Tab-separated table of C-alpha atoms in Angstrom:
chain	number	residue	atom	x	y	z
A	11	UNK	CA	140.247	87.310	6.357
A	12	UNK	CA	137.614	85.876	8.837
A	13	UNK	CA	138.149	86.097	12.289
A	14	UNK	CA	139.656	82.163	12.820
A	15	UNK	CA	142.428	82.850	10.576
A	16	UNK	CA	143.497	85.987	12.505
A	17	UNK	CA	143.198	84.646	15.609
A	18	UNK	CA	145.744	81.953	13.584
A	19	UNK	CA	147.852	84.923	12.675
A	20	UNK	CA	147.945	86.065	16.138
A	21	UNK	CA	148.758	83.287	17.618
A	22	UNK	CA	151.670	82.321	14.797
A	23	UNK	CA	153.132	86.102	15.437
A	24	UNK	CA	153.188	85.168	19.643
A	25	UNK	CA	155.390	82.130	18.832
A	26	UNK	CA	157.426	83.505	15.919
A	27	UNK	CA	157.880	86.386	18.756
A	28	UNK	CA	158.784	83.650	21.259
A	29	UNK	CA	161.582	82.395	18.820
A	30	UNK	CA	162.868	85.817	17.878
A	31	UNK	CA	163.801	86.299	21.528
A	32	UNK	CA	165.647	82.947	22.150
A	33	UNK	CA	167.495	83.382	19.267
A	34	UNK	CA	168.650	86.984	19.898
A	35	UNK	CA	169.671	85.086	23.535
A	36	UNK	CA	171.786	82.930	21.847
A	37	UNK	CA	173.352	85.801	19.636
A	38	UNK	CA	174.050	87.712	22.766
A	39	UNK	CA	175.471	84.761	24.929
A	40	UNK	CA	178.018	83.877	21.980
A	41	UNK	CA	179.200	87.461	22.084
A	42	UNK	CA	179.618	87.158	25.650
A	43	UNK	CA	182.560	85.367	24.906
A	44	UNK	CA	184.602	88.071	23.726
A	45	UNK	CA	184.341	89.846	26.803
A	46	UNK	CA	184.154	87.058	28.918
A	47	UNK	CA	187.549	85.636	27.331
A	48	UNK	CA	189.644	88.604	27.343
A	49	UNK	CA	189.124	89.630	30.755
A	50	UNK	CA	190.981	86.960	32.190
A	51	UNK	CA	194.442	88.353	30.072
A	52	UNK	CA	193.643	91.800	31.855
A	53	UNK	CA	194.660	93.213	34.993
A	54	UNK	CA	193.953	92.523	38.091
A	55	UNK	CA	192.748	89.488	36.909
A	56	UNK	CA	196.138	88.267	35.296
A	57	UNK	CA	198.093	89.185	38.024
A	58	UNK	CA	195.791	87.884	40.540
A	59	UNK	CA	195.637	84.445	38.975
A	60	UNK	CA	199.611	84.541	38.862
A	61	UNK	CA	199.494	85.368	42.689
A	62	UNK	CA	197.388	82.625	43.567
A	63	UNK	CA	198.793	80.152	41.236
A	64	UNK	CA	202.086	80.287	42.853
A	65	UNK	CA	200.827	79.442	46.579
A	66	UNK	CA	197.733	77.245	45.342
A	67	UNK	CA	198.202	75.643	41.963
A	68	UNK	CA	196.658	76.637	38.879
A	69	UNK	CA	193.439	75.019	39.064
A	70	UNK	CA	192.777	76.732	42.382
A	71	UNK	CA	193.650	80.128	40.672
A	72	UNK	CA	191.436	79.314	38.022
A	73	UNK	CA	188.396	79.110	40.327
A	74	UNK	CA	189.048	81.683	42.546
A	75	UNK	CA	189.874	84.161	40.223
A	76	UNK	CA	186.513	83.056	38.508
A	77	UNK	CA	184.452	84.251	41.168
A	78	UNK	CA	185.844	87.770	41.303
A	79	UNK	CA	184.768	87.839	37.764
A	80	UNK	CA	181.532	86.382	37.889
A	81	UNK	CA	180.843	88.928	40.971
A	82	UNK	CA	181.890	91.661	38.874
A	83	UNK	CA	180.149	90.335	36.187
A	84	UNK	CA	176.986	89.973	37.998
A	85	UNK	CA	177.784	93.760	39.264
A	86	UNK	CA	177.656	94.996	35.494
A	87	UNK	CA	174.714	93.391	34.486
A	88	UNK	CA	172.276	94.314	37.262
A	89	UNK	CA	173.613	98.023	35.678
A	90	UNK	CA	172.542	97.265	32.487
A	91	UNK	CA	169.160	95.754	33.949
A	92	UNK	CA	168.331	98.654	36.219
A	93	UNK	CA	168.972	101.413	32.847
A	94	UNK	CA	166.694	98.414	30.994
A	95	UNK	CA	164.009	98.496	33.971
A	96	UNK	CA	163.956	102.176	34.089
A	97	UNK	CA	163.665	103.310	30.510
A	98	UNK	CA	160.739	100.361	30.266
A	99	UNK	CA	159.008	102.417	33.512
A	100	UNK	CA	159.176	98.960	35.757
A	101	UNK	CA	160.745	100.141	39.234
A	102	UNK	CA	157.442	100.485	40.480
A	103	UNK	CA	156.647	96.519	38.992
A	104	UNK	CA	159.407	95.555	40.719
A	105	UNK	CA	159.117	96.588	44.310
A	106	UNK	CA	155.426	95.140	44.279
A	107	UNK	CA	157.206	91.958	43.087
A	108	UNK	CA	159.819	92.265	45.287
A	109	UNK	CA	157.384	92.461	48.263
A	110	UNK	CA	155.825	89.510	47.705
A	111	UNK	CA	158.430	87.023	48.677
A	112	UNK	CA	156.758	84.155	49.316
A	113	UNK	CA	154.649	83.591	46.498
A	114	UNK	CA	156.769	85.023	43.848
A	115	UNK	CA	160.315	86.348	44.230
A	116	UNK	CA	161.450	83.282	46.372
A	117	UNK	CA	161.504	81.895	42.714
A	118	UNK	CA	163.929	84.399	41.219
A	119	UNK	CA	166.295	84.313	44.419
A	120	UNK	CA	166.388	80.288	44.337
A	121	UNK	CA	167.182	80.522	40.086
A	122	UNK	CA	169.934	83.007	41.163
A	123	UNK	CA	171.305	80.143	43.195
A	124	UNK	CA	171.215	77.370	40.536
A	125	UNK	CA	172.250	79.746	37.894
A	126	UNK	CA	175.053	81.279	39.797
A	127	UNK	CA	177.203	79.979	41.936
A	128	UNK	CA	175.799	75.904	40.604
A	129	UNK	CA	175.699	76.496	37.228
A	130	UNK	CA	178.531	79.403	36.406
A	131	UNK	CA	180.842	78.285	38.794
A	132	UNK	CA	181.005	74.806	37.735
A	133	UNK	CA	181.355	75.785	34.285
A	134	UNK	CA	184.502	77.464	35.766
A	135	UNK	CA	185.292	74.280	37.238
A	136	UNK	CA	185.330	72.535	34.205
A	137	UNK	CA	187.128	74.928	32.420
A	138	UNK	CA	189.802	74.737	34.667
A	139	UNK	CA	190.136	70.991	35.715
A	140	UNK	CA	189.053	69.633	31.879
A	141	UNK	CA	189.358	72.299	29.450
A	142	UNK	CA	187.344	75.152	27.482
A	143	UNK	CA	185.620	72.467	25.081
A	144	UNK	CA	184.483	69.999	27.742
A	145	UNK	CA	182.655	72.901	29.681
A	146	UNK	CA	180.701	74.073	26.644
A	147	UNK	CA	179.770	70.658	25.755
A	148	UNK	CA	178.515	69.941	29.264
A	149	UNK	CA	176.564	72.990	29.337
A	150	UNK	CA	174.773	72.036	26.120
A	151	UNK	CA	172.755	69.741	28.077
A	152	UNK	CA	171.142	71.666	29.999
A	153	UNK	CA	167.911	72.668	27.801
A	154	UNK	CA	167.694	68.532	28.556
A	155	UNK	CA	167.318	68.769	32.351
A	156	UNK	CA	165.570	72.000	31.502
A	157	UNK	CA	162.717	70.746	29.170
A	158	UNK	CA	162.425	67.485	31.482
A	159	UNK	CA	162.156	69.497	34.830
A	160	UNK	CA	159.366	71.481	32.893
A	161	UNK	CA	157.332	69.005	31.792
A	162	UNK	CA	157.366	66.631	34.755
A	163	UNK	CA	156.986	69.390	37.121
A	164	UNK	CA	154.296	71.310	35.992
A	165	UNK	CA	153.740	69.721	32.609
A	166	UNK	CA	154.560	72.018	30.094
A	167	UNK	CA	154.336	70.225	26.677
A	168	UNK	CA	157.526	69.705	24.909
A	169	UNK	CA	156.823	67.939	21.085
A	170	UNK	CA	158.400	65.373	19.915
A	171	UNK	CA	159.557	67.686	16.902
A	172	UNK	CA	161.292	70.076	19.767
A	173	UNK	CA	162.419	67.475	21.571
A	174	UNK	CA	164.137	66.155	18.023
A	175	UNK	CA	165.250	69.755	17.625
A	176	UNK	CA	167.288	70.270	20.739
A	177	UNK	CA	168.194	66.980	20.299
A	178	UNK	CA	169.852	68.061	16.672
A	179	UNK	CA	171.500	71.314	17.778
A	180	UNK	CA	173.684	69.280	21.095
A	181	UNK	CA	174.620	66.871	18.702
A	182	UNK	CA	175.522	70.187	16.230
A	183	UNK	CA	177.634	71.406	19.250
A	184	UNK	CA	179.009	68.094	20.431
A	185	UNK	CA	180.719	68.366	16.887
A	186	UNK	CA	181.700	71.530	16.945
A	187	UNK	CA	184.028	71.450	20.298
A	188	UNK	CA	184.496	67.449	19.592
A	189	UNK	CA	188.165	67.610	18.894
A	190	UNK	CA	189.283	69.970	21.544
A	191	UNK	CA	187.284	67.651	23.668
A	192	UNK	CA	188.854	64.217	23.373
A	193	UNK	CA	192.436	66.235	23.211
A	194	UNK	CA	191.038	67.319	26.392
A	195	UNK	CA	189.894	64.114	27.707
A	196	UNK	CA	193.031	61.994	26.031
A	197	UNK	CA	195.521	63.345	27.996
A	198	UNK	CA	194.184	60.560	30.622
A	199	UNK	CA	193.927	61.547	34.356
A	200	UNK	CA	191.149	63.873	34.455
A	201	UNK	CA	190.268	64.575	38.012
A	202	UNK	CA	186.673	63.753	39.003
A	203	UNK	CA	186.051	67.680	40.260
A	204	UNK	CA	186.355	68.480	36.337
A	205	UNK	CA	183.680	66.237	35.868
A	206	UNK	CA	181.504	67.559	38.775
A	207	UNK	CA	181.642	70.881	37.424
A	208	UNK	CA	180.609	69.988	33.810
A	209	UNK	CA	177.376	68.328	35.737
A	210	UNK	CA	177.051	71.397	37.532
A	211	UNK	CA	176.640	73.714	34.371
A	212	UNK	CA	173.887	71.333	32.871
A	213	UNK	CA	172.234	70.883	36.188
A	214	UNK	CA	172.180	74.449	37.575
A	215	UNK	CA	170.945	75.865	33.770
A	216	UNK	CA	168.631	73.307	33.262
A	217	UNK	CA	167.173	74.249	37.345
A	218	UNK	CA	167.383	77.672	37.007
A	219	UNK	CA	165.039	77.538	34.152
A	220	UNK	CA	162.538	75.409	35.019
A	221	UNK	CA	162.414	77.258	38.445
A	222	UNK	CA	162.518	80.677	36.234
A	223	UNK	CA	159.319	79.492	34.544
A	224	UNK	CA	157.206	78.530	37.899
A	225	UNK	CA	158.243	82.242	38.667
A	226	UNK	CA	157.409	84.191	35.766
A	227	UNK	CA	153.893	82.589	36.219
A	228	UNK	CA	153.126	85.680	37.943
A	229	UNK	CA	155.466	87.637	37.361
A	230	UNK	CA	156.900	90.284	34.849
A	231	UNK	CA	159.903	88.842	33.134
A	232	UNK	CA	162.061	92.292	33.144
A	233	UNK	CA	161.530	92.321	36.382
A	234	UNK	CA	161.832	88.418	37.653
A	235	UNK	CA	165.276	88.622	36.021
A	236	UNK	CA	166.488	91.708	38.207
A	237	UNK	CA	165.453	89.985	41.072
A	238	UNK	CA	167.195	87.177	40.392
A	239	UNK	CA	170.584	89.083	39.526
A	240	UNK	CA	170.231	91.018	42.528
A	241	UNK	CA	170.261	87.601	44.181
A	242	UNK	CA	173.412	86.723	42.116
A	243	UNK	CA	174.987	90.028	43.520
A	244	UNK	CA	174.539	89.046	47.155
A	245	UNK	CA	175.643	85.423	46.701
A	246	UNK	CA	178.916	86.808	45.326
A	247	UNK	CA	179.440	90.251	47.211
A	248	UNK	CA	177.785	89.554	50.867
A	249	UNK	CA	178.913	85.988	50.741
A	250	UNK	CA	181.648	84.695	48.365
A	251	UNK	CA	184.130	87.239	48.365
A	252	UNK	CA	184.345	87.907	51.967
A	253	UNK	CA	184.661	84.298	52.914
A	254	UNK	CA	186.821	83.793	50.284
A	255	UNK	CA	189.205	87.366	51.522
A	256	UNK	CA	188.375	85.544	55.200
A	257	UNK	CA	190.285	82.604	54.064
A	258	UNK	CA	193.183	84.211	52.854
A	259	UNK	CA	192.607	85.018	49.459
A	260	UNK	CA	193.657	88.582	47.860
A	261	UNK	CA	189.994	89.466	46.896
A	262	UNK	CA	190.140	92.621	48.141
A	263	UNK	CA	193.042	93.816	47.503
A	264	UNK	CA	191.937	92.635	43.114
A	265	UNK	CA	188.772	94.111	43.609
A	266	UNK	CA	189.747	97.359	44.190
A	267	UNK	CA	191.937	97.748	41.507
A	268	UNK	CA	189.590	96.160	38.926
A	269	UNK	CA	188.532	99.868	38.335
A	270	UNK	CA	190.987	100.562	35.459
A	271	UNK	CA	189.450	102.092	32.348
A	272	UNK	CA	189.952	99.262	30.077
A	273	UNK	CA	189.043	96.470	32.589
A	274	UNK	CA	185.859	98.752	33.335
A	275	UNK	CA	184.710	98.533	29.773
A	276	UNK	CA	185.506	95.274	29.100
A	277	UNK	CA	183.297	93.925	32.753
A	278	UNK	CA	180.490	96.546	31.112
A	279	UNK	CA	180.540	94.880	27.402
A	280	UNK	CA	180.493	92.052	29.052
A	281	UNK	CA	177.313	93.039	31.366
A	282	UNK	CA	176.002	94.476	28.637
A	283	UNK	CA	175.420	91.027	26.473
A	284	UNK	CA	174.962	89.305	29.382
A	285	UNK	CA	172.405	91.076	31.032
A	286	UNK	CA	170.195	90.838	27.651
A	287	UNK	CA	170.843	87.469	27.317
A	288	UNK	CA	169.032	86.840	30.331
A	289	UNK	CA	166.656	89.399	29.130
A	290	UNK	CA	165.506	87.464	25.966
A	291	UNK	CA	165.773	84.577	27.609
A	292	UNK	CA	163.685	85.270	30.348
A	293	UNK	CA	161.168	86.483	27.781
A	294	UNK	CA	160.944	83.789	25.615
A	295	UNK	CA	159.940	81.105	28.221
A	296	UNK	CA	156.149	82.667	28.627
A	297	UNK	CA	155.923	82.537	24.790
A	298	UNK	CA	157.275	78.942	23.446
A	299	UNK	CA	158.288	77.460	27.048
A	300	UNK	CA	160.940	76.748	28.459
A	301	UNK	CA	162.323	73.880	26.724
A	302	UNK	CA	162.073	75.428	23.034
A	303	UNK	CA	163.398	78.945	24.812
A	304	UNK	CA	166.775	76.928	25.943
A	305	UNK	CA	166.875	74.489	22.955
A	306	UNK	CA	166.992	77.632	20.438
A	307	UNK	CA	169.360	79.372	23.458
A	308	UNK	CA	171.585	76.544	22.942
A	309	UNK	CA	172.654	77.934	19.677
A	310	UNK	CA	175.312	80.480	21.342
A	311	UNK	CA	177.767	77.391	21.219
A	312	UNK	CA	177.831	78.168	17.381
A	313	UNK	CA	177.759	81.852	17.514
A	314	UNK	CA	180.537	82.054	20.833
A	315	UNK	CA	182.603	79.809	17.984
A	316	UNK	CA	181.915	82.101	15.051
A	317	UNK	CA	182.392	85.492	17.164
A	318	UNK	CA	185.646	84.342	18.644
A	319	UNK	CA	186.573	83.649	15.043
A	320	UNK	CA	185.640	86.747	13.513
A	321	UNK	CA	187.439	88.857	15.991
A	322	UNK	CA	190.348	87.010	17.038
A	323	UNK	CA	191.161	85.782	13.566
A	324	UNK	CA	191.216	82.077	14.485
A	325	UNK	CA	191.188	79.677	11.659
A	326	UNK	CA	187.874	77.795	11.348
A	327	UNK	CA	187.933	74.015	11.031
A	328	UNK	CA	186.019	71.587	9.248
A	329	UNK	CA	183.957	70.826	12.178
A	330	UNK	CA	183.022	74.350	12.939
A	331	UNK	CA	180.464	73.869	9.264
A	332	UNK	CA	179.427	70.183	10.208
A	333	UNK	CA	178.406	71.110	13.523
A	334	UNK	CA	176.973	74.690	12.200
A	335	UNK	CA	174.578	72.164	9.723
A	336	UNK	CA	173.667	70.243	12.609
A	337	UNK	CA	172.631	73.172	14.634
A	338	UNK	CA	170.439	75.060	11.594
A	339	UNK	CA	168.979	72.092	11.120
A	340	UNK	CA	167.579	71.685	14.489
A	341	UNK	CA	166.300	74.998	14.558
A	342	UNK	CA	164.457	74.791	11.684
A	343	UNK	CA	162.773	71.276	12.822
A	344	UNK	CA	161.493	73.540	15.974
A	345	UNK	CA	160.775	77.055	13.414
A	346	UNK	CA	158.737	74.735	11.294
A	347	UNK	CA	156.918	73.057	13.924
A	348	UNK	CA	153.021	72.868	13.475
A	349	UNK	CA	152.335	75.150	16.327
A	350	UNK	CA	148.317	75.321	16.551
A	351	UNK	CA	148.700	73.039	19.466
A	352	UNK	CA	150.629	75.532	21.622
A	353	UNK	CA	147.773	77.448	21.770
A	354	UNK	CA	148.646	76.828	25.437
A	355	UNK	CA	152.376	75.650	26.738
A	356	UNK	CA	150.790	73.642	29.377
A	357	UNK	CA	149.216	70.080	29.305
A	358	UNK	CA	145.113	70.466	30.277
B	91	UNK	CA	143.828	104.583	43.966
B	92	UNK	CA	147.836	102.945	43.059
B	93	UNK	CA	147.525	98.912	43.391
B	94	UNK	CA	149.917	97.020	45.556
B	95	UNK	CA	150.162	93.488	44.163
B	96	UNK	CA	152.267	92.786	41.264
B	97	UNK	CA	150.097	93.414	38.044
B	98	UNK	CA	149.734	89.478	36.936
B	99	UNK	CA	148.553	88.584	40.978
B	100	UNK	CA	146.024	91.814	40.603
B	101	UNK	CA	145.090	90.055	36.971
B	102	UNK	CA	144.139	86.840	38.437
B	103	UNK	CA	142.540	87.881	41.343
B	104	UNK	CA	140.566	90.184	38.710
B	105	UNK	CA	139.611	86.486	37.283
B	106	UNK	CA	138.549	84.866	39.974
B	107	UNK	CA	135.042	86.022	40.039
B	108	UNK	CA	134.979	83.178	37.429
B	109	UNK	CA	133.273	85.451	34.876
B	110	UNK	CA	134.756	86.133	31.475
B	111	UNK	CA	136.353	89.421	30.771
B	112	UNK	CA	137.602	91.224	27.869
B	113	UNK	CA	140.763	91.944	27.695
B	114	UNK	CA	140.453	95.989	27.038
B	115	UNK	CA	138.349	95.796	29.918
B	116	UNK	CA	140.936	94.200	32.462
B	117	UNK	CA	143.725	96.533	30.633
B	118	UNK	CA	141.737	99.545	31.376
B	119	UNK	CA	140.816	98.318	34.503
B	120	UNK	CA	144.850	98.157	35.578
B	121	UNK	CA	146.137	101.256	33.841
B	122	UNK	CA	143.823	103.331	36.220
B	123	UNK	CA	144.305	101.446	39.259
B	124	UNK	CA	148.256	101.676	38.893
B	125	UNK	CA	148.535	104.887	37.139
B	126	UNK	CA	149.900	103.801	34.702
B	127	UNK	CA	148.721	106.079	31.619
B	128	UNK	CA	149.593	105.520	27.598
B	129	UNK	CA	149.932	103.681	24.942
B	130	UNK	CA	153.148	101.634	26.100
B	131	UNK	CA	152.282	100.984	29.185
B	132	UNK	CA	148.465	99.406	27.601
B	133	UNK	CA	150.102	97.261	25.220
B	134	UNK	CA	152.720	96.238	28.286
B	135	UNK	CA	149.588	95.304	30.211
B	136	UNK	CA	148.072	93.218	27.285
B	137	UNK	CA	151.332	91.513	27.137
B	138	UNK	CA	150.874	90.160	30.764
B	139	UNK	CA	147.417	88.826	29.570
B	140	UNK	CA	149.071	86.676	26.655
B	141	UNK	CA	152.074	85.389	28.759
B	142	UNK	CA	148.681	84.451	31.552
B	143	UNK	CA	147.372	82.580	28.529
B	144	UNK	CA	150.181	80.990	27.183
B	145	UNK	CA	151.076	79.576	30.519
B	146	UNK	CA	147.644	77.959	30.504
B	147	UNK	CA	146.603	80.167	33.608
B	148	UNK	CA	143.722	82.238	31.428
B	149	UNK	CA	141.962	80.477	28.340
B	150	UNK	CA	140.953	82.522	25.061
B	151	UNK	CA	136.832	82.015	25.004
B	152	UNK	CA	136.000	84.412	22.304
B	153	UNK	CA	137.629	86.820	19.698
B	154	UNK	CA	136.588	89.749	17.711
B	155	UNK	CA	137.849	92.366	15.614
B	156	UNK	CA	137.691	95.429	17.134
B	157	UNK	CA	136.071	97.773	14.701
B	158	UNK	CA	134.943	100.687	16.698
B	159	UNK	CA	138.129	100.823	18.106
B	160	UNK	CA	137.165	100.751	21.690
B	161	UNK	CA	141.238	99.235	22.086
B	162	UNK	CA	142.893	99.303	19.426
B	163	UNK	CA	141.029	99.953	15.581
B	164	UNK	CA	141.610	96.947	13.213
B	165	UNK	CA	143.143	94.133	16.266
B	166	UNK	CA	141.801	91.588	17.682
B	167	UNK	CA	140.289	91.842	21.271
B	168	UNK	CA	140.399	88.306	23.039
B	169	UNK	CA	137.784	87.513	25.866
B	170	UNK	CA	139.405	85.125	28.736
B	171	UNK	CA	138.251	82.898	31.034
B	172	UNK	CA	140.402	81.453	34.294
B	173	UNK	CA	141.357	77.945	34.019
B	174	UNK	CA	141.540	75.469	36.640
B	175	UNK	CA	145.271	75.456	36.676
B	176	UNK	CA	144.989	79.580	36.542
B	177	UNK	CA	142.847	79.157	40.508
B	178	UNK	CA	145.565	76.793	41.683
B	179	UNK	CA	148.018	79.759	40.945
B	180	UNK	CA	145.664	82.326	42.084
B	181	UNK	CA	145.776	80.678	45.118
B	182	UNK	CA	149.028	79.790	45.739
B	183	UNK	CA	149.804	83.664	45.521
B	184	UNK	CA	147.513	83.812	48.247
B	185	UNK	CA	144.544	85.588	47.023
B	186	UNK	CA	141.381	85.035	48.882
B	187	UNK	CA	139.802	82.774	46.063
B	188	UNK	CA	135.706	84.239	45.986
């Protein structure tokens, strides 16, 4: 083997690498569903909605008891990140990061924003004014705003083969959640805040990763993500929930007694998957950019649908395979992509 | 001597004497400045060098198998150059730009 065709092989094994990483992302994030669906039938969580339902309505419930979860959620994974950071030998990595705000960690902190309260919360939103199917749809598109915000910003090449392949796997899970969705959006009067949040997920995703990738520029990405969770945690814990418990809401009173055994290890599995989510995805933007990172993240749709169905026993339908076909085969059109040209991600 | 700037800052500011460097060289060159001793932490250091490259900041000049093993026996060893969008990064991170 001369020395061209290695460099070839090299350079093949960086983006196969790339790919590897998004995909375990979207493997993680459909498992996250498990956790992140039964916590809302335990207590306090249960109870707390019930309490707030009966003075506010359900919708208001819905979002309120959301951010108690999302905080705690947020709490769990900066765990799992900090056990991550250490056993990888990066504290020291990240408190020169850390230090230089300006240049570098302002980045992370203004992703936690866009991916937090934006993009989570309005997923919540939807959830709770629409329904469970129109949030995931909505947040399919956000490897759209993503790949666009990357390429306009500071051009990062997206093919037209990846842009055919993310393309391919929304349409994959357009079909997968399409019949919950127009039973959802059939009943008639949606109210426009459903709609707002739905935006919100695409928008804030999209954001936070094309703000992610300016960031991890010049920076490690093990370490750009904790920063950016421990921005999560203080949106939630030094702001949120006090104004929130200021306003008249039980959040302390929930808080405190969301340290049961079985809610514990449910909020942990659920930082667990979470947190390494956001690990491989972090990881794969430096490697195949950020469009082809989310595009190939956007795959969790499928796997959240085939998780919930393996463990909960729910009967698959016929548009769980059409949509699945969909999905595979936009991931292959970005596998199989001629990659010689990505020698570098970014436009000369 | 333990460096203070995140290790992909030190790595460009390493570059911006505009000469090429190899990248065993630069890898050496940060595992004694931070401490940071190993096998792990070297091929963690390389690591930062391809994410530089494949976000266009360093370019991949010249290649050769490294047979002596001065790095790594039987791997490639890359030699990189800054790029003009790699000194608009350098010096938005504020390093004095030489």
């Amino acid at each position: 083997m001369d020395l061209q065709d290695l460099r070839k092989l090299e350079h093949k094994r960086r983006v196969r690498y790339g790919y590897m990483w998004a995909l375990f992302c979207a493997v993680l994030w459909g498992l996250w569903y498990l956790p992140g669906t039964v916590v809302w039938v335990l207590n306090p969580f249960d109870e707390m909605y019930g309490e707030i339902a009966a003075g506010s309505g359900d919708s208001m419930a819905l979002i309120i008891t959301a951010v108690l979860i999302t905080a705690f959620n947020a709490l769990t994974v900066i765990l799992a990140l900090m056990v991550w950071n250490g056993v990888l030998g990066k504290f020291g990595e990240m408190k020169r990061t850390l230090k230089q705000f300006k240049p570098c960690s302002k980045w992370f902190f203004l992703a936690s924003i866009f991916g937090g309260p934006v993009a989570i919360l309005g997923s919540f939103i939807a959830m709770g004014f629409v329904g469970g199917a129109f949030a995931a749809v909505a947040a399919l598109m956000y490897p759209v705003v993503g790949s666009i915000l990357a390429s306009q910003w500071y051009g990062e090449k997206i093919s037209k083969r990846a842009a055919t392949g993310i393309f391919f796997i929304i349409i994959g899970g357009f079909v997968i959640f399409g019949g919950g969705l127009l039973s959802e959006l059939g009943t008639g009067n949606v109210p426009w805040i459903g709609y707002m949040g739905g935006l919100m997920a695409a928008v804030g995703w999209g954001i936070e990763g094309a703000i992610a990738g300016k960031g991890l520029d010049v920076a490690e990405p093990d370490v750009g993500l904790t920063l950016r969770f421990l921005g999560e945690n203080i949106i939630w814990w030094i702001i949120a929930v006090p104004l929130l418990a200021i306003a008249g809401f039980p959040m302390v009173k929930y808080a405190l007694l969301a340290f049961e055994p079985l809610t514990m290890m449910v909020l942990i599995f659920a930082g667990i998957t979470f947190g390494f989510c956001y690990v491989t995805w972090y990881k794969s933007f430096p490697l195949i950019g950020v469009g082809r990172g989310q595009g190939i993240g956007n795959l969790y749709g499928l796997f959240a649908v085939v998780f919930i169905i393996l463990f909960f026993g729910d009967i698959p339908s016929w548009t769980l395979l059409l949509g699945g076909a969909f999905c595979l085969a936009g991931s292959f059109t970005m596998f199989s992509e001629d990659t010689s040209g990505l020698e570098s991600l970014r436009g000369e | 001597m333990a460096g203070n700037l995140p290790i992909k800052f030190r790595m460009l500011e390493l570059f911006s004497d505009e000469q090429p460097h190899w990248n065993y060289e630069i890898v050496q060159k940060i595992q004694k400045e931070y401490n940071l001793t190993g096998d792990f932490y070297r091929d963690s250091i390389n690591f930062d060098l391809i994410e530089l490259a494949s976000g266009g900041m360093l370019k991949g000049i010249e290649s050769k198998v490294d047979d002596e093993g001065i790095y790594k026996k039987g791997f490639l060893l890359h030699k990189y150059a800054i790029t003009d969008f790699g000194k608009v990064r350098a010096s938005n991170v504020c390093l004095v730009y030489v």
